[in-house]
Amino acid sequence: MEKGGNLTTFNGTGSPSAYPADKKLFTPGPLTTSATVKSVMLRDVGSRCEEMKSNTSWIRQKLVEIAGVSSDKYTCVPLQGSGSYTVEAVLNTTSKKDNARVLIIVNGRYGRRMMSMCEYMGVEVHPLFIDETEAVTGEMVRIFLQKDKNWTSVAIVHSETSSGTVNNVEEVGQLVKKECPGTFYIVDAMSSFGAIPLDMESGQIDFVVSSANKCLEGVPGFGYTICRKDILLQCKGRATSLCLDLVDQYVRLEETGHFRFTQPTHCLLAFRQAIEEFLKEGGVNGRAKRYKELHRILCDGMEQLGFKRYIPGKCQGYIITTFMSPQHENWSFETFNNRLLALGQSIYPGSTTKIKNTFRIGSIGRLFPDDMSHLIDCIKKVLSEMDIPVPVS
Ligand SMILES: *Cc1c(COP(=O)(O)O)cnc(C)c1O
């Protein structure tokens, strides 16, 4: 630590006192992280050293355990970049150009993003569109899959963070494998992994994708896939991108213990700490319990203020919630958002495709019931500053 620097003193909220205070992030990610997760990044560690090697190997092993599968059959491959890079890497690694036919089940923006990825790669891709206010079930895809079985892979999003809808990906997986044997089944579980139970074995999922900065509460810098080893190795030679070739990344990780190219060293140190804290909280069940409680406080508080939710209760997960903007001449999301930001509260614009006037509030990240109650108080205050009477209509 440099002499005279303020970095050694923490103000109790997790921010070194030399910096402005942390914002509370009620967003789809990156999320609020603990002071301890941030603090382990205050040191430099060489990339190719034993410490990084054992740190990476520990993380990979724990992620397989958190996924609830055996490391004989499954492995974890981390990759630099945000979560989308790993999603694209899985699609690229599994799809041989000129010889792939990919089905994306789409009920929101992240499903659409997977379609764009395939279009960029020049891979044949077909969407199966389902309304964004509905959670995908096995029944909804059965007839489609019975009519057209010839897919190299089928991909779906678990928790559609663009709306808050949670899809029944296990049911869909069972149908995919029954109707189209030999097809790879890929799940973007970015905003659900570690917080919503997911059974890879019973859902017959070959690739699950998530990233460091979602529900495991690390900082942004890399994504990862947990996948069947045999299926991954079957894909050797298919990738059309060196950086996104997960087979190459996997082989080199196994051989050397390191990422192929510059690794996100600080982020990897932080992620180990984040996983330790996750396990201490009771793993998936512990985290789910806290997020459900946050979601309940959010929904109750917003309902009292008169806000309506966009996604019907039975399809709505406890990760992120879309609210309808109030019908009032003084309403402007920009003003609402900026005033909340001035109070240290960060929410998010809507991302719905069917209707325009929505916004989102996340209930994930290092947040506790008091933080959520405080957000509701701040929203009440901002509405009053904007001269919008409550309950809003
Ligand atoms: C966050 C997220 C992603 C990845 O987004 P990045 O901005 O690349 O991190 C992908 N899918 C879902 C469902 C997400 O919530």
mmCIF file of C-alpha atoms and ligand atoms in Angstrom:
data_model
loop_
_atom_site.group_PDB
_atom_site.id
_atom_site.type_symbol
_atom_site.label_atom_id
_atom_site.label_comp_id
_atom_site.label_asym_id
_atom_site.label_seq_id
_atom_site.Cartn_x
_atom_site.Cartn_y
_atom_site.Cartn_z
ATOM 1 C CA MET A 1 0.000 0.000 0.000
ATOM 2 C CA GLU A 2 1.413 3.389 -0.944
ATOM 3 C CA LYS A 3 2.277 5.793 1.817
ATOM 4 C CA GLY A 4 -0.346 8.456 2.257
ATOM 5 C CA GLY A 5 -2.868 6.439 0.232
ATOM 6 C CA ASN A 6 -6.301 5.979 1.711
ATOM 7 C CA LEU A 7 -6.840 2.511 0.375
ATOM 8 C CA THR A 8 -6.272 0.823 3.707
ATOM 9 C CA THR A 9 -9.270 2.397 5.401
ATOM 10 C CA PHE A 10 -12.710 1.069 4.695
ATOM 11 C CA ASN A 11 -15.784 3.068 5.614
ATOM 12 C CA GLY A 12 -17.868 0.051 6.480
ATOM 13 C CA THR A 13 -19.990 0.066 3.325
ATOM 14 C CA GLY A 14 -17.314 -1.628 1.310
ATOM 15 C CA SER A 15 -15.809 1.450 -0.337
ATOM 16 C CA PRO A 16 -12.319 2.667 0.378
ATOM 17 C CA SER A 17 -12.972 6.065 1.990
ATOM 18 C CA ALA A 18 -10.983 7.841 -0.707
ATOM 19 C CA TYR A 19 -13.701 6.956 -3.220
ATOM 20 C CA PRO A 20 -17.382 7.866 -3.459
ATOM 21 C CA ALA A 21 -19.690 5.414 -1.666
ATOM 22 C CA ASP A 22 -20.915 2.301 -3.460
ATOM 23 C CA LYS A 23 -24.230 2.425 -5.264
ATOM 24 C CA LYS A 24 -26.737 -0.255 -4.385
ATOM 25 C CA LEU A 25 -27.288 -2.126 -7.624
ATOM 26 C CA PHE A 26 -30.840 -3.383 -8.216
ATOM 27 C CA THR A 27 -29.907 -4.344 -11.764
ATOM 28 C CA PRO A 28 -29.445 -7.429 -13.966
ATOM 29 C CA GLY A 29 -25.662 -7.270 -13.383
ATOM 30 C CA PRO A 30 -22.985 -6.474 -12.576
ATOM 31 C CA LEU A 31 -24.338 -6.679 -9.065
ATOM 32 C CA THR A 32 -23.525 -5.329 -5.640
ATOM 33 C CA THR A 33 -20.567 -7.234 -4.185
ATOM 34 C CA SER A 34 -19.367 -7.594 -0.606
ATOM 35 C CA ALA A 35 -16.529 -5.521 0.833
ATOM 36 C CA THR A 36 -14.492 -8.690 1.295
ATOM 37 C CA VAL A 37 -14.911 -9.698 -2.365
ATOM 38 C CA LYS A 38 -13.687 -6.271 -3.438
ATOM 39 C CA SER A 39 -10.853 -6.201 -0.930
ATOM 40 C CA VAL A 40 -9.130 -9.369 -2.152
ATOM 41 C CA MET A 41 -8.480 -7.539 -5.441
ATOM 42 C CA LEU A 42 -6.171 -5.019 -3.789
ATOM 43 C CA ARG A 43 -3.067 -6.920 -4.761
ATOM 44 C CA ASP A 44 -1.290 -8.019 -7.896
ATOM 45 C CA VAL A 45 -0.671 -11.668 -8.605
ATOM 46 C CA GLY A 46 1.347 -12.879 -11.552
ATOM 47 C CA SER A 47 -0.581 -14.685 -14.181
ATOM 48 C CA ARG A 48 1.393 -17.913 -14.542
ATOM 49 C CA CYS A 49 2.071 -18.617 -10.883
ATOM 50 C CA GLU A 50 1.093 -21.559 -8.704
ATOM 51 C CA GLU A 51 -1.364 -19.434 -6.738
ATOM 52 C CA MET A 52 -3.415 -18.566 -9.833
ATOM 53 C CA LYS A 53 -3.248 -22.171 -10.938
ATOM 54 C CA SER A 54 -4.691 -23.516 -7.722
ATOM 55 C CA ASN A 55 -7.195 -20.645 -7.525
ATOM 56 C CA THR A 56 -8.527 -21.468 -11.010
ATOM 57 C CA SER A 57 -8.629 -25.176 -10.374
ATOM 58 C CA TRP A 58 -10.498 -24.621 -7.083
ATOM 59 C CA ILE A 59 -13.071 -22.409 -8.839
ATOM 60 C CA ARG A 60 -13.631 -24.933 -11.643
ATOM 61 C CA GLN A 61 -14.111 -27.777 -9.175
ATOM 62 C CA LYS A 62 -16.527 -25.784 -6.984
ATOM 63 C CA LEU A 63 -18.634 -24.695 -9.956
ATOM 64 C CA VAL A 64 -19.134 -28.325 -10.973
ATOM 65 C CA GLU A 65 -20.149 -29.108 -7.374
ATOM 66 C CA ILE A 66 -22.536 -26.141 -7.242
ATOM 67 C CA ALA A 67 -24.104 -27.434 -10.478
ATOM 68 C CA GLY A 68 -24.772 -30.658 -8.550
ATOM 69 C CA VAL A 69 -23.026 -32.935 -11.032
ATOM 70 C CA SER A 70 -20.047 -35.280 -10.845
ATOM 71 C CA SER A 71 -16.617 -34.163 -12.015
ATOM 72 C CA ASP A 72 -16.079 -37.569 -13.626
ATOM 73 C CA LYS A 73 -18.641 -36.729 -16.265
ATOM 74 C CA TYR A 74 -18.764 -32.921 -16.240
ATOM 75 C CA THR A 75 -16.202 -30.138 -16.313
ATOM 76 C CA CYS A 76 -16.164 -26.362 -16.017
ATOM 77 C CA VAL A 77 -14.535 -24.187 -18.684
ATOM 78 C CA PRO A 78 -14.125 -20.507 -17.808
ATOM 79 C CA LEU A 79 -13.525 -17.914 -20.532
ATOM 80 C CA GLN A 80 -12.483 -14.246 -20.420
ATOM 81 C CA GLY A 81 -15.119 -11.637 -21.249
ATOM 82 C CA SER A 82 -18.679 -10.946 -20.157
ATOM 83 C CA GLY A 83 -21.293 -13.692 -20.075
ATOM 84 C CA SER A 84 -22.252 -13.259 -23.741
ATOM 85 C CA TYR A 85 -18.735 -14.306 -24.777
ATOM 86 C CA THR A 86 -19.220 -17.701 -23.181
ATOM 87 C CA VAL A 87 -22.710 -18.075 -24.680
ATOM 88 C CA GLU A 88 -21.265 -17.314 -28.104
ATOM 89 C CA ALA A 89 -18.321 -19.629 -27.401
ATOM 90 C CA VAL A 90 -20.676 -22.529 -26.647
ATOM 91 C CA LEU A 91 -22.681 -21.869 -29.825
ATOM 92 C CA ASN A 92 -19.488 -21.539 -31.859
ATOM 93 C CA THR A 93 -17.816 -24.603 -30.361
ATOM 94 C CA THR A 94 -20.865 -26.826 -30.913
ATOM 95 C CA SER A 95 -21.805 -25.651 -34.421
ATOM 96 C CA LYS A 96 -19.804 -26.789 -37.413
ATOM 97 C CA LYS A 97 -20.167 -24.184 -40.120
ATOM 98 C CA ASP A 98 -22.235 -25.399 -43.133
ATOM 99 C CA ASN A 99 -23.316 -28.416 -41.137
ATOM 100 C CA ALA A 100 -25.223 -27.057 -38.165
ATOM 101 C CA ARG A 101 -28.890 -26.408 -37.622
ATOM 102 C CA VAL A 102 -29.610 -24.558 -34.412
ATOM 103 C CA LEU A 103 -32.971 -23.987 -32.754
ATOM 104 C CA ILE A 104 -33.270 -21.103 -30.301
ATOM 105 C CA ILE A 105 -36.350 -20.962 -28.107
ATOM 106 C CA VAL A 106 -36.928 -17.229 -27.753
ATOM 107 C CA ASN A 107 -39.113 -15.407 -25.240
ATOM 108 C CA GLY A 108 -37.009 -12.313 -24.611
ATOM 109 C CA ARG A 109 -33.943 -10.295 -25.558
ATOM 110 C CA TYR A 110 -31.335 -12.779 -24.414
ATOM 111 C CA GLY A 111 -32.900 -15.467 -26.596
ATOM 112 C CA ARG A 112 -32.758 -13.003 -29.488
ATOM 113 C CA ARG A 113 -29.098 -12.342 -28.734
ATOM 114 C CA MET A 114 -28.315 -16.054 -29.202
ATOM 115 C CA MET A 115 -30.027 -15.854 -32.598
ATOM 116 C CA SER A 116 -27.852 -12.900 -33.609
ATOM 117 C CA MET A 117 -24.741 -14.791 -32.536
ATOM 118 C CA CYS A 118 -25.619 -17.668 -34.875
ATOM 119 C CA GLU A 119 -26.436 -15.233 -37.693
ATOM 120 C CA TYR A 120 -23.009 -13.580 -37.292
ATOM 121 C CA MET A 121 -21.355 -16.998 -37.410
ATOM 122 C CA GLY A 122 -23.248 -17.817 -40.575
ATOM 123 C CA VAL A 123 -24.837 -20.858 -38.971
ATOM 124 C CA GLU A 124 -28.349 -21.961 -39.927
ATOM 125 C CA VAL A 125 -30.584 -20.848 -37.084
ATOM 126 C CA HIS A 126 -34.325 -20.983 -36.482
ATOM 127 C CA PRO A 127 -36.289 -19.300 -33.711
ATOM 128 C CA LEU A 128 -39.227 -20.760 -31.879
ATOM 129 C CA PHE A 129 -40.904 -17.598 -30.590
ATOM 130 C CA ILE A 130 -42.950 -17.712 -27.407
ATOM 131 C CA ASP A 131 -44.636 -14.696 -25.819
ATOM 132 C CA GLU A 132 -42.364 -12.867 -23.360
ATOM 133 C CA THR A 133 -45.078 -12.941 -20.684
ATOM 134 C CA GLU A 134 -45.191 -16.745 -20.752
ATOM 135 C CA ALA A 135 -42.786 -19.225 -19.185
ATOM 136 C CA VAL A 136 -41.730 -21.899 -21.683
ATOM 137 C CA THR A 137 -42.889 -25.414 -20.744
ATOM 138 C CA GLY A 138 -42.266 -28.798 -22.354
ATOM 139 C CA GLU A 139 -45.839 -28.835 -23.655
ATOM 140 C CA MET A 140 -45.264 -25.597 -25.611
ATOM 141 C CA VAL A 141 -42.380 -27.055 -27.624
ATOM 142 C CA ARG A 142 -43.577 -30.665 -27.991
ATOM 143 C CA ILE A 143 -45.562 -30.331 -31.228
ATOM 144 C CA PHE A 144 -42.866 -28.205 -32.837
ATOM 145 C CA LEU A 145 -40.141 -30.737 -31.992
ATOM 146 C CA GLN A 146 -42.264 -33.657 -33.158
ATOM 147 C CA LYS A 147 -42.654 -32.016 -36.579
ATOM 148 C CA ASP A 148 -39.022 -30.972 -37.000
ATOM 149 C CA LYS A 149 -36.406 -33.126 -35.235
ATOM 150 C CA ASN A 150 -33.308 -32.389 -37.236
ATOM 151 C CA TRP A 151 -31.315 -30.048 -34.930
ATOM 152 C CA THR A 152 -27.642 -30.096 -34.013
ATOM 153 C CA SER A 153 -28.408 -27.991 -30.935
ATOM 154 C CA VAL A 154 -31.315 -26.451 -29.108
ATOM 155 C CA ALA A 155 -30.706 -23.435 -26.859
ATOM 156 C CA ILE A 156 -32.885 -21.635 -24.330
ATOM 157 C CA VAL A 157 -32.577 -19.048 -21.548
ATOM 158 C CA HIS A 158 -33.404 -20.152 -17.993
ATOM 159 C CA SER A 159 -34.183 -16.803 -16.347
ATOM 160 C CA GLU A 160 -35.005 -14.237 -19.072
ATOM 161 C CA THR A 161 -33.468 -11.237 -17.362
ATOM 162 C CA SER A 162 -35.058 -8.934 -19.956
ATOM 163 C CA SER A 163 -38.490 -9.564 -18.426
ATOM 164 C CA GLY A 164 -38.123 -11.684 -15.284
ATOM 165 C CA THR A 165 -39.776 -14.799 -16.721
ATOM 166 C CA VAL A 166 -38.318 -18.164 -15.652
ATOM 167 C CA ASN A 167 -38.585 -21.008 -18.164
ATOM 168 C CA ASN A 168 -38.965 -24.672 -17.315
ATOM 169 C CA VAL A 169 -35.704 -25.691 -18.950
ATOM 170 C CA GLU A 170 -35.644 -29.175 -17.400
ATOM 171 C CA GLU A 171 -38.978 -30.109 -18.979
ATOM 172 C CA VAL A 172 -37.822 -28.706 -22.320
ATOM 173 C CA GLY A 173 -34.548 -30.656 -22.070
ATOM 174 C CA GLN A 174 -36.332 -33.942 -21.463
ATOM 175 C CA LEU A 175 -38.425 -33.340 -24.579
ATOM 176 C CA VAL A 176 -35.466 -32.282 -26.708
ATOM 177 C CA LYS A 177 -33.597 -35.491 -25.861
ATOM 178 C CA LYS A 178 -36.692 -37.646 -26.329
ATOM 179 C CA GLU A 179 -37.819 -36.191 -29.658
ATOM 180 C CA CYS A 180 -34.403 -35.329 -31.115
ATOM 181 C CA PRO A 181 -31.797 -37.737 -29.720
ATOM 182 C CA GLY A 182 -28.219 -36.675 -30.423
ATOM 183 C CA THR A 183 -29.069 -32.974 -30.242
ATOM 184 C CA PHE A 184 -26.999 -30.821 -27.867
ATOM 185 C CA TYR A 185 -29.027 -28.967 -25.292
ATOM 186 C CA ILE A 186 -27.666 -25.563 -24.208
ATOM 187 C CA VAL A 187 -29.030 -23.447 -21.342
ATOM 188 C CA ASP A 188 -28.147 -19.795 -20.747
ATOM 189 C CA ALA A 189 -28.506 -19.812 -16.957
ATOM 190 C CA MET A 190 -26.648 -16.524 -16.616
ATOM 191 C CA SER A 191 -28.935 -14.832 -14.128
ATOM 192 C CA SER A 192 -30.162 -17.972 -12.354
ATOM 193 C CA PHE A 193 -27.104 -20.156 -11.738
ATOM 194 C CA GLY A 194 -26.502 -20.469 -7.999
ATOM 195 C CA ALA A 195 -29.851 -18.905 -7.097
ATOM 196 C CA ILE A 196 -32.550 -20.990 -8.787
ATOM 197 C CA PRO A 197 -32.123 -24.761 -8.422
ATOM 198 C CA LEU A 198 -31.333 -26.363 -11.778
ATOM 199 C CA ASP A 199 -31.020 -30.113 -12.288
ATOM 200 C CA MET A 200 -28.555 -30.666 -15.133
ATOM 201 C CA GLU A 201 -28.898 -34.460 -15.054
ATOM 202 C CA SER A 202 -32.681 -34.730 -15.040
ATOM 203 C CA GLY A 203 -32.982 -31.798 -17.456
ATOM 204 C CA GLN A 204 -30.434 -33.557 -19.710
ATOM 205 C CA ILE A 205 -28.529 -30.296 -20.114
ATOM 206 C CA ASP A 206 -25.200 -30.572 -21.949
ATOM 207 C CA PHE A 207 -24.014 -26.973 -21.492
ATOM 208 C CA VAL A 208 -25.021 -24.525 -18.758
ATOM 209 C CA VAL A 209 -23.613 -20.997 -19.042
ATOM 210 C CA SER A 210 -23.219 -18.297 -16.396
ATOM 211 C CA SER A 211 -20.772 -15.550 -15.452
ATOM 212 C CA ALA A 212 -18.791 -14.310 -12.470
ATOM 213 C CA ASN A 213 -20.848 -11.168 -11.893
ATOM 214 C CA LYS A 214 -24.325 -12.639 -11.519
ATOM 215 C CA CYS A 215 -25.820 -14.610 -8.626
ATOM 216 C CA LEU A 216 -22.505 -15.899 -7.299
ATOM 217 C CA GLU A 217 -21.759 -12.221 -6.588
ATOM 218 C CA GLY A 218 -18.283 -11.859 -8.062
ATOM 219 C CA VAL A 219 -17.021 -8.996 -10.211
ATOM 220 C CA PRO A 220 -17.268 -8.921 -14.033
ATOM 221 C CA GLY A 221 -14.444 -10.371 -16.113
ATOM 222 C CA PHE A 222 -15.246 -13.900 -17.191
ATOM 223 C CA GLY A 223 -18.012 -16.362 -17.934
ATOM 224 C CA TYR A 224 -18.029 -20.138 -17.621
ATOM 225 C CA THR A 225 -19.787 -23.186 -18.900
ATOM 226 C CA ILE A 226 -20.393 -26.392 -17.018
ATOM 227 C CA CYS A 227 -20.670 -29.133 -19.575
ATOM 228 C CA ARG A 228 -20.463 -32.834 -20.352
ATOM 229 C CA LYS A 229 -16.793 -33.694 -21.006
ATOM 230 C CA ASP A 230 -17.565 -36.296 -23.677
ATOM 231 C CA ILE A 231 -19.810 -33.904 -25.583
ATOM 232 C CA LEU A 232 -17.298 -31.069 -25.375
ATOM 233 C CA LEU A 233 -14.533 -33.284 -26.771
ATOM 234 C CA GLN A 234 -16.861 -34.488 -29.523
ATOM 235 C CA CYS A 235 -16.896 -30.856 -30.739
ATOM 236 C CA LYS A 236 -13.166 -30.666 -31.411
ATOM 237 C CA GLY A 237 -12.431 -28.877 -34.672
ATOM 238 C CA ARG A 238 -15.830 -27.246 -35.080
ATOM 239 C CA ALA A 239 -15.106 -23.750 -33.781
ATOM 240 C CA THR A 240 -14.489 -20.992 -36.325
ATOM 241 C CA SER A 241 -12.939 -18.667 -33.721
ATOM 242 C CA LEU A 242 -9.690 -19.249 -31.862
ATOM 243 C CA CYS A 243 -10.646 -17.105 -28.859
ATOM 244 C CA LEU A 244 -14.073 -18.719 -28.549
ATOM 245 C CA ASP A 245 -12.914 -22.326 -28.993
ATOM 246 C CA LEU A 246 -13.887 -23.944 -25.708
ATOM 247 C CA VAL A 247 -12.292 -27.276 -26.596
ATOM 248 C CA ASP A 248 -8.918 -25.540 -26.978
ATOM 249 C CA GLN A 249 -9.494 -23.547 -23.777
ATOM 250 C CA TYR A 250 -10.380 -26.782 -21.951
ATOM 251 C CA VAL A 251 -7.440 -28.811 -23.249
ATOM 252 C CA ARG A 252 -4.990 -26.050 -22.305
ATOM 253 C CA LEU A 253 -6.571 -25.579 -18.887
ATOM 254 C CA GLU A 254 -6.170 -29.288 -18.233
ATOM 255 C CA GLU A 255 -2.580 -29.314 -19.483
ATOM 256 C CA THR A 256 -1.252 -26.131 -17.892
ATOM 257 C CA GLY A 257 -3.806 -25.126 -15.239
ATOM 258 C CA HIS A 258 -4.079 -21.702 -16.858
ATOM 259 C CA PHE A 259 -6.350 -19.803 -19.240
ATOM 260 C CA ARG A 260 -4.800 -19.640 -22.725
ATOM 261 C CA PHE A 261 -4.479 -15.848 -22.885
ATOM 262 C CA THR A 262 -4.159 -13.065 -20.258
ATOM 263 C CA GLN A 263 -6.358 -14.149 -17.405
ATOM 264 C CA PRO A 264 -8.606 -11.815 -15.398
ATOM 265 C CA THR A 265 -6.385 -12.305 -12.343
ATOM 266 C CA HIS A 266 -8.039 -9.918 -9.884
ATOM 267 C CA CYS A 267 -11.453 -11.095 -10.917
ATOM 268 C CA LEU A 268 -10.466 -14.731 -10.333
ATOM 269 C CA LEU A 269 -9.211 -13.906 -6.826
ATOM 270 C CA ALA A 270 -12.477 -12.101 -6.111
ATOM 271 C CA PHE A 271 -14.502 -15.007 -7.451
ATOM 272 C CA ARG A 272 -12.911 -17.490 -5.093
ATOM 273 C CA GLN A 273 -13.838 -15.225 -2.186
ATOM 274 C CA ALA A 274 -17.365 -14.840 -3.623
ATOM 275 C CA ILE A 275 -17.790 -18.618 -3.803
ATOM 276 C CA GLU A 276 -16.553 -19.017 -0.202
ATOM 277 C CA GLU A 277 -19.237 -16.522 0.871
ATOM 278 C CA PHE A 278 -21.842 -18.300 -1.263
ATOM 279 C CA LEU A 279 -21.068 -21.644 0.405
ATOM 280 C CA LYS A 280 -21.154 -20.033 3.834
ATOM 281 C CA GLU A 281 -24.626 -18.677 3.084
ATOM 282 C CA GLY A 282 -25.829 -22.228 2.426
ATOM 283 C CA GLY A 283 -25.237 -22.583 -1.312
ATOM 284 C CA VAL A 284 -28.115 -22.454 -3.778
ATOM 285 C CA ASN A 285 -30.789 -22.852 -1.086
ATOM 286 C CA GLY A 286 -29.339 -20.173 1.151
ATOM 287 C CA ARG A 287 -28.998 -17.721 -1.693
ATOM 288 C CA ALA A 288 -32.476 -18.522 -3.041
ATOM 289 C CA LYS A 289 -33.928 -17.835 0.396
ATOM 290 C CA ARG A 290 -32.407 -14.350 0.622
ATOM 291 C CA TYR A 291 -33.312 -13.423 -2.973
ATOM 292 C CA LYS A 292 -36.907 -14.629 -2.492
ATOM 293 C CA GLU A 293 -37.184 -12.468 0.609
ATOM 294 C CA LEU A 294 -35.794 -9.451 -1.295
ATOM 295 C CA HIS A 295 -38.263 -10.112 -4.096
ATOM 296 C CA ARG A 296 -41.171 -10.330 -1.677
ATOM 297 C CA ILE A 297 -40.266 -7.002 -0.017
ATOM 298 C CA LEU A 298 -39.918 -5.426 -3.462
ATOM 299 C CA CYS A 299 -43.265 -6.698 -4.766
ATOM 300 C CA ASP A 300 -45.167 -5.814 -1.564
ATOM 301 C CA GLY A 301 -43.613 -2.340 -1.434
ATOM 302 C CA MET A 302 -44.232 -1.577 -5.101
ATOM 303 C CA GLU A 303 -47.799 -2.891 -4.894
ATOM 304 C CA GLN A 304 -48.483 -0.535 -1.993
ATOM 305 C CA LEU A 305 -47.222 2.326 -4.137
ATOM 306 C CA GLY A 306 -49.656 1.230 -6.859
ATOM 307 C CA PHE A 307 -47.156 -0.213 -9.368
ATOM 308 C CA LYS A 308 -48.324 -3.098 -11.568
ATOM 309 C CA ARG A 309 -46.105 -5.993 -12.590
ATOM 310 C CA TYR A 310 -45.823 -6.999 -16.250
ATOM 311 C CA ILE A 311 -45.195 -10.738 -15.915
ATOM 312 C CA PRO A 312 -48.013 -12.853 -14.417
ATOM 313 C CA GLY A 313 -47.198 -14.253 -10.964
ATOM 314 C CA LYS A 314 -46.801 -17.887 -11.997
ATOM 315 C CA CYS A 315 -44.179 -17.067 -14.672
ATOM 316 C CA GLN A 316 -42.322 -14.415 -12.643
ATOM 317 C CA GLY A 317 -39.081 -15.475 -10.996
ATOM 318 C CA TYR A 318 -37.446 -13.896 -7.954
ATOM 319 C CA ILE A 319 -34.400 -12.619 -9.874
ATOM 320 C CA ILE A 320 -35.657 -9.452 -11.549
ATOM 321 C CA THR A 321 -39.082 -7.855 -11.912
ATOM 322 C CA THR A 322 -40.562 -5.718 -14.697
ATOM 323 C CA PHE A 323 -42.943 -2.959 -13.582
ATOM 324 C CA MET A 324 -45.288 -0.884 -15.741
ATOM 325 C CA SER A 325 -44.475 2.812 -15.761
ATOM 326 C CA PRO A 326 -47.198 4.926 -14.132
ATOM 327 C CA GLN A 327 -49.649 6.758 -16.382
ATOM 328 C CA HIS A 328 -48.924 10.293 -15.229
ATOM 329 C CA GLU A 329 -47.892 13.389 -17.152
ATOM 330 C CA ASN A 330 -44.936 13.987 -14.811
ATOM 331 C CA TRP A 331 -43.535 10.484 -15.317
ATOM 332 C CA SER A 332 -40.172 10.193 -17.011
ATOM 333 C CA PHE A 333 -38.026 7.126 -16.413
ATOM 334 C CA GLU A 334 -34.916 9.211 -16.941
ATOM 335 C CA THR A 335 -35.807 11.658 -14.163
ATOM 336 C CA PHE A 336 -36.969 8.858 -11.864
ATOM 337 C CA ASN A 337 -33.759 6.916 -12.464
ATOM 338 C CA ASN A 338 -31.465 9.938 -12.047
ATOM 339 C CA ARG A 339 -33.102 10.999 -8.811
ATOM 340 C CA LEU A 340 -32.788 7.458 -7.449
ATOM 341 C CA LEU A 341 -29.143 7.387 -8.523
ATOM 342 C CA ALA A 342 -28.546 10.602 -6.598
ATOM 343 C CA LEU A 343 -29.811 8.677 -3.564
ATOM 344 C CA GLY A 344 -27.338 5.875 -4.310
ATOM 345 C CA GLN A 345 -29.927 3.484 -5.750
ATOM 346 C CA SER A 346 -29.393 2.031 -9.210
ATOM 347 C CA ILE A 347 -32.365 0.480 -11.052
ATOM 348 C CA TYR A 348 -32.684 -0.429 -14.739
ATOM 349 C CA PRO A 349 -34.713 0.505 -17.819
ATOM 350 C CA GLY A 350 -37.203 -1.945 -19.287
ATOM 351 C CA SER A 351 -36.253 -4.366 -22.029
ATOM 352 C CA THR A 352 -39.657 -5.721 -22.989
ATOM 353 C CA THR A 353 -40.470 -6.090 -26.680
ATOM 354 C CA LYS A 354 -44.286 -6.189 -26.700
ATOM 355 C CA ILE A 355 -44.855 -2.990 -24.749
ATOM 356 C CA LYS A 356 -42.577 -0.013 -24.238
ATOM 357 C CA ASN A 357 -43.247 1.692 -20.902
ATOM 358 C CA THR A 358 -41.627 -0.585 -18.357
ATOM 359 C CA PHE A 359 -38.651 -0.585 -16.015
ATOM 360 C CA ARG A 360 -36.851 -3.307 -14.076
ATOM 361 C CA ILE A 361 -35.703 -3.838 -10.507
ATOM 362 C CA GLY A 362 -33.389 -6.700 -9.625
ATOM 363 C CA SER A 363 -33.437 -8.578 -6.326
ATOM 364 C CA ILE A 364 -30.020 -10.221 -6.693
ATOM 365 C CA GLY A 365 -26.502 -9.383 -5.519
ATOM 366 C CA ARG A 366 -25.131 -8.578 -2.056
ATOM 367 C CA LEU A 367 -28.343 -6.926 -0.833
ATOM 368 C CA PHE A 368 -30.306 -7.501 2.342
ATOM 369 C CA PRO A 369 -33.933 -6.864 3.406
ATOM 370 C CA ASP A 370 -33.048 -3.415 4.819
ATOM 371 C CA ASP A 371 -31.530 -2.424 1.467
ATOM 372 C CA MET A 372 -34.759 -3.331 -0.336
ATOM 373 C CA SER A 373 -36.944 -1.512 2.206
ATOM 374 C CA HIS A 374 -34.675 1.488 1.815
ATOM 375 C CA LEU A 375 -35.085 1.373 -1.978
ATOM 376 C CA ILE A 376 -38.889 1.432 -1.542
ATOM 377 C CA ASP A 377 -38.553 4.483 0.749
ATOM 378 C CA CYS A 378 -36.347 6.187 -1.848
ATOM 379 C CA ILE A 379 -38.891 5.443 -4.610
ATOM 380 C CA LYS A 380 -41.641 6.986 -2.462
ATOM 381 C CA LYS A 381 -39.498 10.068 -1.894
ATOM 382 C CA VAL A 382 -38.649 10.465 -5.593
ATOM 383 C CA LEU A 383 -42.305 10.103 -6.634
ATOM 384 C CA SER A 384 -43.195 12.883 -4.234
ATOM 385 C CA GLU A 385 -40.377 15.087 -5.599
ATOM 386 C CA MET A 386 -41.766 14.439 -9.094
ATOM 387 C CA ASP A 387 -45.276 15.389 -7.933
ATOM 388 C CA ILE A 388 -46.680 11.989 -8.768
ATOM 389 C CA PRO A 389 -49.323 11.016 -6.185
ATOM 390 C CA VAL A 390 -49.313 7.526 -4.698
ATOM 391 C CA PRO A 391 -50.767 5.050 -5.257
ATOM 392 C CA VAL A 392 -49.732 5.582 -8.861
ATOM 393 C CA SER A 393 -52.114 4.488 -11.598
HETATM 394 C C1 LIG B 1 -26.445 -11.003 -18.038
HETATM 395 C C2 LIG B 1 -26.987 -11.974 -19.000
HETATM 396 C C3 LIG B 1 -26.249 -12.389 -20.125
HETATM 397 C C4 LIG B 1 -24.875 -11.898 -20.433
HETATM 398 O O1 LIG B 1 -24.801 -10.565 -20.591
HETATM 399 P P1 LIG B 1 -23.369 -9.878 -20.587
HETATM 400 O O2 LIG B 1 -23.738 -8.431 -20.700
HETATM 401 O O3 LIG B 1 -22.626 -10.370 -21.728
HETATM 402 O O4 LIG B 1 -22.724 -10.228 -19.291
HETATM 403 C C5 LIG B 1 -26.782 -13.372 -20.936
HETATM 404 N N1 LIG B 1 -27.977 -13.913 -20.676
HETATM 405 C C6 LIG B 1 -28.722 -13.549 -19.617
HETATM 406 C C7 LIG B 1 -30.032 -14.230 -19.378
HETATM 407 C C8 LIG B 1 -28.254 -12.561 -18.737
HETATM 408 O O5 LIG B 1 -28.985 -12.216 -17.682
#
